[in-house]
mmCIF file of C-alpha atoms in Angstrom:
data_model
loop_
_atom_site.group_PDB
_atom_site.id
_atom_site.type_symbol
_atom_site.label_atom_id
_atom_site.label_comp_id
_atom_site.label_asym_id
_atom_site.label_seq_id
_atom_site.Cartn_x
_atom_site.Cartn_y
_atom_site.Cartn_z
ATOM 1 C CA MET A 1 93.269 95.511 80.018
ATOM 2 C CA SER A 2 96.521 95.902 78.173
ATOM 3 C CA ARG A 3 98.184 98.520 80.398
ATOM 4 C CA LEU A 4 98.629 98.962 84.089
ATOM 5 C CA SER A 5 97.420 102.189 85.641
ATOM 6 C CA ARG A 6 99.992 104.339 87.444
ATOM 7 C CA ASP A 7 99.112 102.910 90.874
ATOM 8 C CA PHE A 8 99.316 99.302 89.732
ATOM 9 C CA GLU A 9 102.564 99.975 87.851
ATOM 10 C CA LYS A 10 104.050 101.236 91.139
ATOM 11 C CA TYR A 11 102.724 98.100 92.831
ATOM 12 C CA ARG A 12 104.317 95.901 90.126
ATOM 13 C CA ARG A 13 107.731 97.535 90.553
ATOM 14 C CA ALA A 14 107.655 97.256 94.337
ATOM 15 C CA ARG A 15 106.499 93.630 94.166
ATOM 16 C CA ARG A 16 109.250 92.792 91.646
ATOM 17 C CA ARG A 17 111.905 94.225 93.978
ATOM 18 C CA GLU A 18 110.402 92.257 96.863
ATOM 19 C CA LEU A 19 110.477 88.985 94.910
ATOM 20 C CA ILE A 20 114.079 89.560 93.805
ATOM 21 C CA LYS A 21 115.105 90.136 97.438
ATOM 22 C CA LEU A 22 113.510 86.762 98.249
ATOM 23 C CA GLY A 23 115.921 85.125 95.802
ATOM 24 C CA ILE A 24 113.625 84.659 92.810
ATOM 25 C CA PRO A 25 115.426 85.161 89.455
ATOM 26 C CA ARG A 26 114.796 88.573 87.865
ATOM 27 C CA SER A 27 112.899 87.286 84.833
ATOM 28 C CA ASP A 28 110.607 85.118 86.988
ATOM 29 C CA ALA A 29 110.081 87.977 89.434
ATOM 30 C CA HIS A 30 109.172 90.281 86.548
ATOM 31 C CA GLU A 31 106.583 87.866 85.139
ATOM 32 C CA ALA A 32 105.095 87.044 88.551
ATOM 33 C CA ALA A 33 104.811 90.705 89.587
ATOM 34 C CA LYS A 34 103.286 91.656 86.231
ATOM 35 C CA SER A 35 100.727 88.859 86.391
ATOM 36 C CA GLU A 36 99.798 89.729 89.972
ATOM 37 C CA ALA A 37 99.441 93.440 89.180
ATOM 38 C CA PHE A 38 97.147 92.746 86.199
ATOM 39 C CA GLY A 39 95.065 90.355 88.322
ATOM 40 C CA ARG A 40 94.687 92.933 91.062
ATOM 41 C CA GLN A 41 93.838 95.675 88.574
ATOM 42 C CA ALA A 42 91.133 93.448 87.076
ATOM 43 C CA MET A 43 89.465 93.259 90.499
ATOM 44 C CA VAL A 44 89.055 97.048 90.851
ATOM 45 C CA PRO A 45 85.453 97.028 89.507
ATOM 46 C CA VAL A 46 84.565 94.362 92.075
ATOM 47 C CA LEU A 47 86.491 95.459 95.172
ATOM 48 C CA GLY A 48 87.563 99.046 94.617
ATOM 49 C CA LYS A 49 91.121 100.243 94.038
ATOM 50 C CA GLU A 50 92.301 100.410 97.665
ATOM 51 C CA ALA A 51 91.143 96.883 98.462
ATOM 52 C CA ALA A 52 92.639 95.524 95.229
ATOM 53 C CA LEU A 53 96.016 97.082 96.057
ATOM 54 C CA THR A 54 96.195 96.016 99.708
ATOM 55 C CA SER A 55 94.477 92.616 99.834
ATOM 56 C CA LYS A 56 96.312 89.396 100.638
ATOM 57 C CA ILE A 57 96.618 86.568 98.129
ATOM 58 C CA LEU A 58 95.614 83.003 98.910
ATOM 59 C CA THR A 59 96.875 80.317 96.521
ATOM 60 C CA LYS A 60 94.948 77.062 96.147
ATOM 61 C CA LEU A 61 96.935 74.152 94.712
ATOM 62 C CA ARG A 62 94.910 71.530 92.873
ATOM 63 C CA MET A 63 95.646 67.810 92.572
ATOM 64 C CA ASP A 64 96.004 68.107 88.776
ATOM 65 C CA GLY A 65 98.992 70.456 89.148
ATOM 66 C CA THR A 66 97.119 73.685 88.431
ATOM 67 C CA PHE A 67 96.427 76.451 90.912
ATOM 68 C CA ALA A 68 94.031 79.297 91.608
ATOM 69 C CA GLN A 69 94.724 82.578 93.368
ATOM 70 C CA PHE A 70 92.225 84.490 95.468
ATOM 71 C CA LEU A 71 92.328 87.977 96.886
ATOM 72 C CA VAL A 72 91.382 87.966 100.563
ATOM 73 C CA VAL A 73 89.800 91.260 101.598
ATOM 74 C CA PRO A 74 88.082 92.199 104.870
ATOM 75 C CA GLU A 75 84.475 93.158 104.168
ATOM 76 C CA ARG A 76 84.962 96.595 105.739
ATOM 77 C CA GLU A 77 87.489 97.465 102.996
ATOM 78 C CA VAL A 78 85.018 96.854 100.157
ATOM 79 C CA PRO A 79 83.065 100.028 99.332
ATOM 80 C CA PRO A 80 79.344 99.631 100.240
ATOM 81 C CA ASP A 81 78.204 100.182 96.646
ATOM 82 C CA LEU A 82 80.388 97.243 95.481
ATOM 83 C CA ARG A 83 79.545 94.723 98.226
ATOM 84 C CA ASP A 84 76.734 92.973 96.311
ATOM 85 C CA ARG A 85 78.998 92.449 93.308
ATOM 86 C CA ALA A 86 81.858 91.212 95.512
ATOM 87 C CA GLU A 87 79.553 88.742 97.295
ATOM 88 C CA VAL A 88 78.416 87.285 93.967
ATOM 89 C CA TRP A 89 82.058 86.836 92.903
ATOM 90 C CA ALA A 90 82.956 85.247 96.237
ATOM 91 C CA GLY A 91 80.144 82.705 95.918
ATOM 92 C CA ALA A 92 80.962 81.700 92.335
ATOM 93 C CA PRO A 93 82.529 78.258 91.828
ATOM 94 C CA ASP A 94 86.064 77.916 90.476
ATOM 95 C CA ARG A 95 86.267 77.994 86.694
ATOM 96 C CA PRO A 96 88.760 75.519 85.212
ATOM 97 C CA LYS A 97 91.425 77.016 82.960
ATOM 98 C CA ALA A 98 91.647 75.961 79.318
ATOM 99 C CA GLY A 99 93.642 72.765 79.032
ATOM 100 C CA SER A 100 93.145 71.631 82.632
ATOM 101 C CA PRO A 101 90.837 68.736 83.419
ATOM 102 C CA ALA A 102 87.398 69.826 84.588
ATOM 103 C CA GLY A 103 86.829 68.580 88.074
#
């Protein structure tokens, strides 16, 4: 995905404003909001658009200095036709990023 859809672009702008109000520098807020919006948009085929837009984010910090982010969504918000796919994703082990030590 190289572009954000209209809904996720609105989400990115709102999130950027929120991060700036929290005291994060504008450039960092822009990058963080953009990354989060793309990550959420990528989860639409798994969770559905509403759940991807409204879910909470859980960040897992690893001992090697890397981190992983997870979308936390109540099961009732995942459309019934996508639940099997979402359950498979939820049960998958973490995949290490390129350049980080495999643990």
